[in-house]
mmCIF file of C-alpha atoms in Angstrom:
data_model
loop_
_atom_site.group_PDB
_atom_site.id
_atom_site.type_symbol
_atom_site.label_atom_id
_atom_site.label_comp_id
_atom_site.label_asym_id
_atom_site.label_seq_id
_atom_site.Cartn_x
_atom_site.Cartn_y
_atom_site.Cartn_z
ATOM 1 C CA MET A 1254 27.166 53.585 34.350
ATOM 2 C CA ASP A 1255 23.747 54.966 35.380
ATOM 3 C CA GLN A 1256 21.459 55.152 32.360
ATOM 4 C CA GLN A 1257 18.350 56.149 34.355
ATOM 5 C CA GLN A 1258 17.199 59.598 33.258
ATOM 6 C CA LYS A 1259 15.022 61.977 35.221
ATOM 7 C CA THR A 1260 11.500 62.348 33.927
ATOM 8 C CA PHE A 1261 10.149 65.671 32.727
ATOM 9 C CA ARG A 1262 6.742 67.332 32.575
ATOM 10 C CA ARG A 1263 4.613 68.523 29.701
ATOM 11 C CA VAL A 1264 2.604 71.576 30.788
ATOM 12 C CA VAL A 1265 -0.231 72.515 28.406
ATOM 13 C CA THR A 1266 -2.029 75.840 28.771
ATOM 14 C CA GLY A 1267 -5.427 77.012 27.581
ATOM 15 C CA HIS A 1268 -8.311 79.271 28.522
ATOM 16 C CA ASP A 1269 -11.253 78.969 30.892
ATOM 17 C CA THR A 1270 -14.800 80.019 29.979
ATOM 18 C CA ASP A 1271 -13.931 83.631 30.904
ATOM 19 C CA GLY A 1272 -10.989 83.607 28.470
ATOM 20 C CA LYS A 1273 -8.435 83.589 31.291
ATOM 21 C CA ALA A 1274 -5.216 81.563 30.955
ATOM 22 C CA ILE A 1275 -5.197 78.221 32.802
ATOM 23 C CA ILE A 1276 -3.199 74.989 32.921
ATOM 24 C CA ILE A 1277 -5.034 72.188 31.146
ATOM 25 C CA SER A 1278 -2.486 69.436 31.761
ATOM 26 C CA ASP A 1279 0.666 69.056 33.877
ATOM 27 C CA ALA A 1280 2.096 65.542 33.579
ATOM 28 C CA PRO A 1281 4.851 63.501 31.951
ATOM 29 C CA PRO A 1282 4.416 62.959 28.194
ATOM 30 C CA VAL A 1283 1.715 60.409 27.447
ATOM 31 C CA HIS A 1284 3.100 58.985 24.195
ATOM 32 C CA THR A 1285 6.454 57.253 24.715
ATOM 33 C CA GLN A 1286 7.991 54.594 22.476
ATOM 34 C CA LEU A 1287 11.250 52.646 22.479
ATOM 35 C CA VAL A 1288 12.352 52.255 18.847
ATOM 36 C CA GLY A 1289 14.268 49.194 17.685
ATOM 37 C CA GLY A 1290 14.286 47.337 21.024
ATOM 38 C CA PRO A 1291 16.924 47.458 23.773
ATOM 39 C CA GLY A 1292 19.740 49.819 22.819
ATOM 40 C CA GLY A 1293 17.436 51.935 20.648
ATOM 41 C CA PRO A 1294 16.309 55.498 21.255
ATOM 42 C CA THR A 1295 13.228 56.382 23.294
ATOM 43 C CA PHE A 1296 10.845 58.879 21.688
ATOM 44 C CA PHE A 1297 8.704 61.130 23.897
ATOM 45 C CA GLU A 1298 6.042 62.685 21.693
ATOM 46 C CA ILE A 1299 5.282 66.106 23.184
ATOM 47 C CA TRP A 1300 2.864 67.851 20.799
ATOM 48 C CA HIS A 1301 2.008 68.371 17.149
ATOM 49 C CA THR A 1302 -0.129 70.730 15.111
ATOM 50 C CA LEU A 1303 -1.984 69.977 11.901
ATOM 51 C CA GLU A 1304 -1.637 73.305 10.133
ATOM 52 C CA THR A 1305 0.176 76.628 9.925
ATOM 53 C CA PRO A 1306 -0.916 78.936 11.291
ATOM 54 C CA ALA A 1307 -1.852 76.582 14.114
ATOM 55 C CA LEU A 1308 -5.442 76.918 15.273
ATOM 56 C CA ILE A 1309 -5.594 77.895 18.946
ATOM 57 C CA HIS A 1310 -8.645 76.614 20.801
ATOM 58 C CA SER A 1311 -9.673 77.501 24.351
ATOM 59 C CA GLN A 1312 -9.139 73.893 25.478
ATOM 60 C CA SER A 1313 -6.361 72.758 23.147
ATOM 61 C CA ARG A 1314 -5.714 69.073 22.840
ATOM 62 C CA GLU A 1315 -3.230 67.235 20.726
ATOM 63 C CA PRO A 1316 -4.744 65.583 17.637
ATOM 64 C CA ASP A 1317 -4.885 61.794 17.779
ATOM 65 C CA GLU A 1318 -2.352 59.693 15.863
ATOM 66 C CA ASN A 1319 -1.882 55.980 15.495
ATOM 67 C CA GLY A 1320 1.621 55.145 16.664
ATOM 68 C CA LEU A 1321 4.887 56.972 16.198
ATOM 69 C CA VAL A 1322 5.179 59.159 13.090
ATOM 70 C CA LEU A 1323 8.617 60.565 12.217
ATOM 71 C CA PRO A 1324 7.747 63.724 10.242
ATOM 72 C CA PRO A 1325 5.255 66.392 11.249
ATOM 73 C CA PRO A 1326 1.826 66.458 9.591
ATOM 74 C CA LYS A 1327 1.738 68.146 6.170
ATOM 75 C CA THR A 1328 1.801 71.930 6.834
ATOM 76 C CA GLY A 1329 2.117 71.179 10.561
ATOM 77 C CA THR A 1330 4.712 70.915 13.307
ATOM 78 C CA ARG A 1331 5.898 68.294 15.772
ATOM 79 C CA MET A 1332 7.808 68.489 19.047
ATOM 80 C CA ARG A 1333 9.487 65.474 20.603
ATOM 81 C CA VAL A 1334 12.248 64.598 23.012
ATOM 82 C CA ILE A 1335 14.522 61.685 22.150
ATOM 83 C CA GLU A 1336 16.872 59.887 24.509
ATOM 84 C CA PHE A 1337 19.733 58.348 22.543
ATOM 85 C CA PRO A 1338 21.577 55.599 24.436
ATOM 86 C CA PRO A 1339 25.265 55.045 23.725
ATOM 87 C CA GLU A 1340 25.652 53.536 20.270
ATOM 88 C CA GLY A 1341 26.646 49.879 20.253
ATOM 89 C CA GLU A 1342 27.853 47.368 17.692
ATOM 90 C CA GLU A 1343 24.249 46.377 16.891
ATOM 91 C CA ILE A 1344 23.715 49.824 15.321
ATOM 92 C CA ARG A 1345 27.004 49.885 13.431
ATOM 93 C CA LYS A 1346 26.238 46.486 11.855
ATOM 94 C CA LEU A 1347 22.773 47.397 10.500
ATOM 95 C CA THR A 1348 22.115 46.652 6.833
ATOM 96 C CA GLY A 1349 20.116 48.942 4.559
ATOM 97 C CA ALA A 1350 17.089 46.670 4.978
ATOM 98 C CA ASP A 1351 17.499 46.741 8.778
ATOM 99 C CA ALA A 1352 17.636 50.551 8.741
ATOM 100 C CA ALA A 1353 14.552 50.807 6.519
ATOM 101 C CA ALA A 1354 12.701 48.500 8.932
ATOM 102 C CA LYS A 1355 13.615 50.759 11.875
ATOM 103 C CA PHE A 1356 12.318 53.826 10.042
ATOM 104 C CA LYS A 1357 9.160 51.910 9.131
ATOM 105 C CA THR A 1358 8.452 51.509 12.880
ATOM 106 C CA MET A 1359 8.620 55.328 13.012
ATOM 107 C CA GLY A 1360 6.050 55.635 10.219
ATOM 108 C CA ASP A 1361 8.490 56.776 7.504
ATOM 109 C CA GLU A 1362 10.370 53.941 5.776
ATOM 110 C CA LYS A 1363 11.091 56.311 2.838
ATOM 111 C CA ALA A 1364 13.236 58.517 5.108
ATOM 112 C CA SER A 1365 15.982 55.890 5.278
ATOM 113 C CA THR A 1366 18.881 56.591 2.918
ATOM 114 C CA SER A 1367 21.146 53.838 4.200
ATOM 115 C CA ALA A 1368 23.400 52.482 1.478
ATOM 116 C CA GLU A 1369 26.718 50.727 1.062
ATOM 117 C CA GLY A 1370 29.504 53.106 2.043
ATOM 118 C CA ALA A 1371 27.200 55.562 3.877
ATOM 119 C CA PRO A 1372 28.861 57.367 6.779
ATOM 120 C CA HIS A 1373 26.307 55.822 9.213
ATOM 121 C CA PRO A 1374 23.741 53.007 8.818
ATOM 122 C CA LEU A 1375 20.861 55.175 10.100
ATOM 123 C CA MET A 1376 21.285 57.986 7.577
ATOM 124 C CA HIS A 1377 17.930 59.545 6.731
ATOM 125 C CA ARG A 1378 16.343 62.598 5.141
ATOM 126 C CA THR A 1379 12.980 64.285 5.566
ATOM 127 C CA GLN A 1380 11.397 67.343 3.951
ATOM 128 C CA THR A 1381 11.517 69.294 7.195
ATOM 129 C CA VAL A 1382 13.369 72.026 9.014
ATOM 130 C CA ASP A 1383 14.315 70.584 12.418
ATOM 131 C CA TYR A 1384 15.533 72.523 15.426
ATOM 132 C CA GLY A 1385 17.487 70.087 17.631
ATOM 133 C CA ILE A 1386 18.507 71.214 21.120
ATOM 134 C CA VAL A 1387 20.827 69.082 23.245
ATOM 135 C CA LEU A 1388 19.392 69.104 26.780
ATOM 136 C CA GLU A 1389 21.783 66.593 28.390
ATOM 137 C CA GLY A 1390 24.911 64.781 27.221
ATOM 138 C CA GLU A 1391 26.500 64.946 23.796
ATOM 139 C CA ILE A 1392 25.923 63.440 20.377
ATOM 140 C CA THR A 1393 27.542 63.517 16.949
ATOM 141 C CA LEU A 1394 25.599 64.830 13.974
ATOM 142 C CA VAL A 1395 26.733 62.772 10.970
ATOM 143 C CA LEU A 1396 26.261 64.282 7.500
ATOM 144 C CA ASP A 1397 27.341 63.058 4.062
ATOM 145 C CA ARG A 1398 30.598 65.021 4.172
ATOM 146 C CA ALA A 1399 30.938 66.354 7.720
ATOM 147 C CA GLU A 1400 30.413 65.618 11.408
ATOM 148 C CA ALA A 1401 29.878 67.860 14.418
ATOM 149 C CA THR A 1402 29.809 66.801 18.067
ATOM 150 C CA ILE A 1403 27.212 68.849 19.908
ATOM 151 C CA GLN A 1404 26.806 69.151 23.665
ATOM 152 C CA ALA A 1405 24.239 70.316 26.205
ATOM 153 C CA GLY A 1406 23.082 73.781 25.247
ATOM 154 C CA ASP A 1407 24.063 73.463 21.570
ATOM 155 C CA ILE A 1408 21.411 73.815 18.858
ATOM 156 C CA VAL A 1409 21.313 72.280 15.366
ATOM 157 C CA ILE A 1410 19.186 73.703 12.579
ATOM 158 C CA GLN A 1411 18.843 70.705 10.269
ATOM 159 C CA CYS A 1412 17.552 71.896 6.888
ATOM 160 C CA GLY A 1413 16.342 68.786 5.060
ATOM 161 C CA THR A 1414 19.843 67.296 4.935
ATOM 162 C CA ASN A 1415 20.803 63.642 4.856
ATOM 163 C CA HIS A 1416 21.954 62.880 8.396
ATOM 164 C CA ALA A 1417 22.189 60.484 11.340
ATOM 165 C CA TRP A 1418 22.761 60.806 15.084
ATOM 166 C CA ALA A 1419 25.625 58.825 16.673
ATOM 167 C CA ASN A 1420 25.977 58.746 20.448
ATOM 168 C CA ARG A 1421 29.640 57.903 20.975
ATOM 169 C CA SER A 1422 29.819 59.398 24.476
ATOM 170 C CA GLY A 1423 29.080 56.349 26.650
ATOM 171 C CA LYS A 1424 26.130 58.174 28.334
ATOM 172 C CA ILE A 1425 22.535 58.882 27.337
ATOM 173 C CA CYS A 1426 21.978 62.032 25.308
ATOM 174 C CA ARG A 1427 18.605 63.782 25.603
ATOM 175 C CA MET A 1428 17.553 66.124 22.785
ATOM 176 C CA ALA A 1429 14.447 68.199 22.123
ATOM 177 C CA PHE A 1430 13.348 68.497 18.487
ATOM 178 C CA ILE A 1431 10.903 70.870 16.851
ATOM 179 C CA LEU A 1432 10.067 69.643 13.337
ATOM 180 C CA ILE A 1433 8.431 71.928 10.778
ATOM 181 C CA ASP A 1434 6.953 70.552 7.572
ATOM 182 C CA GLY A 1435 8.849 71.751 4.517
ATOM 183 C CA GLN A 1436 9.266 71.216 0.825
ATOM 184 C CA PHE A 1437 12.468 70.727 -1.137
ATOM 185 C CA THR A 1438 13.209 73.257 -3.869
ATOM 186 C CA ASP A 1439 13.755 71.754 -7.320
ATOM 187 C CA GLU A 1440 17.555 72.071 -6.977
ATOM 188 C CA ILE A 1441 17.547 70.017 -3.714
ATOM 189 C CA ALA A 1442 14.805 67.519 -4.662
ATOM 190 C CA GLN A 1443 16.841 66.097 -7.540
ATOM 191 C CA HIS A 1444 19.653 64.946 -5.206
#
């Protein structure tokens, strides 16, 4: 089984001194991180903004961050690509503490909702609206009371729900995510 994935480019545009559109950068993503060691997903951090509306500069550059951060900045956005390898026994056997430790390496230990009897050990929840687009392969979206297997071309709009991703396909799944900072309403926050 060939797990080697093709690389992709991140093309960033901007403006020259005459205000004309130019390409500022055309290269693979700079920030890449394997989470949880061998068998874990690889995160390709593409871009993030610090506010909405996003300020557009003539020579835009991504704001600096220290390490991988799961949610977008407060009032901001984040785009990333994640490659999920096939899920193995090491994932299925994670304890709640193990799951919290994995989310801590992503800068958001509080996101982990893993508990005894949960439908998946990597269940998590963030105050975000996430657009998830399957680029290659397939993956199962696991919710508290439902599952959906999504394939290349399918799109998930994940609205602050408790969820996990389970790759049961035997091949790598590559997804693009756009994360938008959000806030739970009172009726959702109490759950």
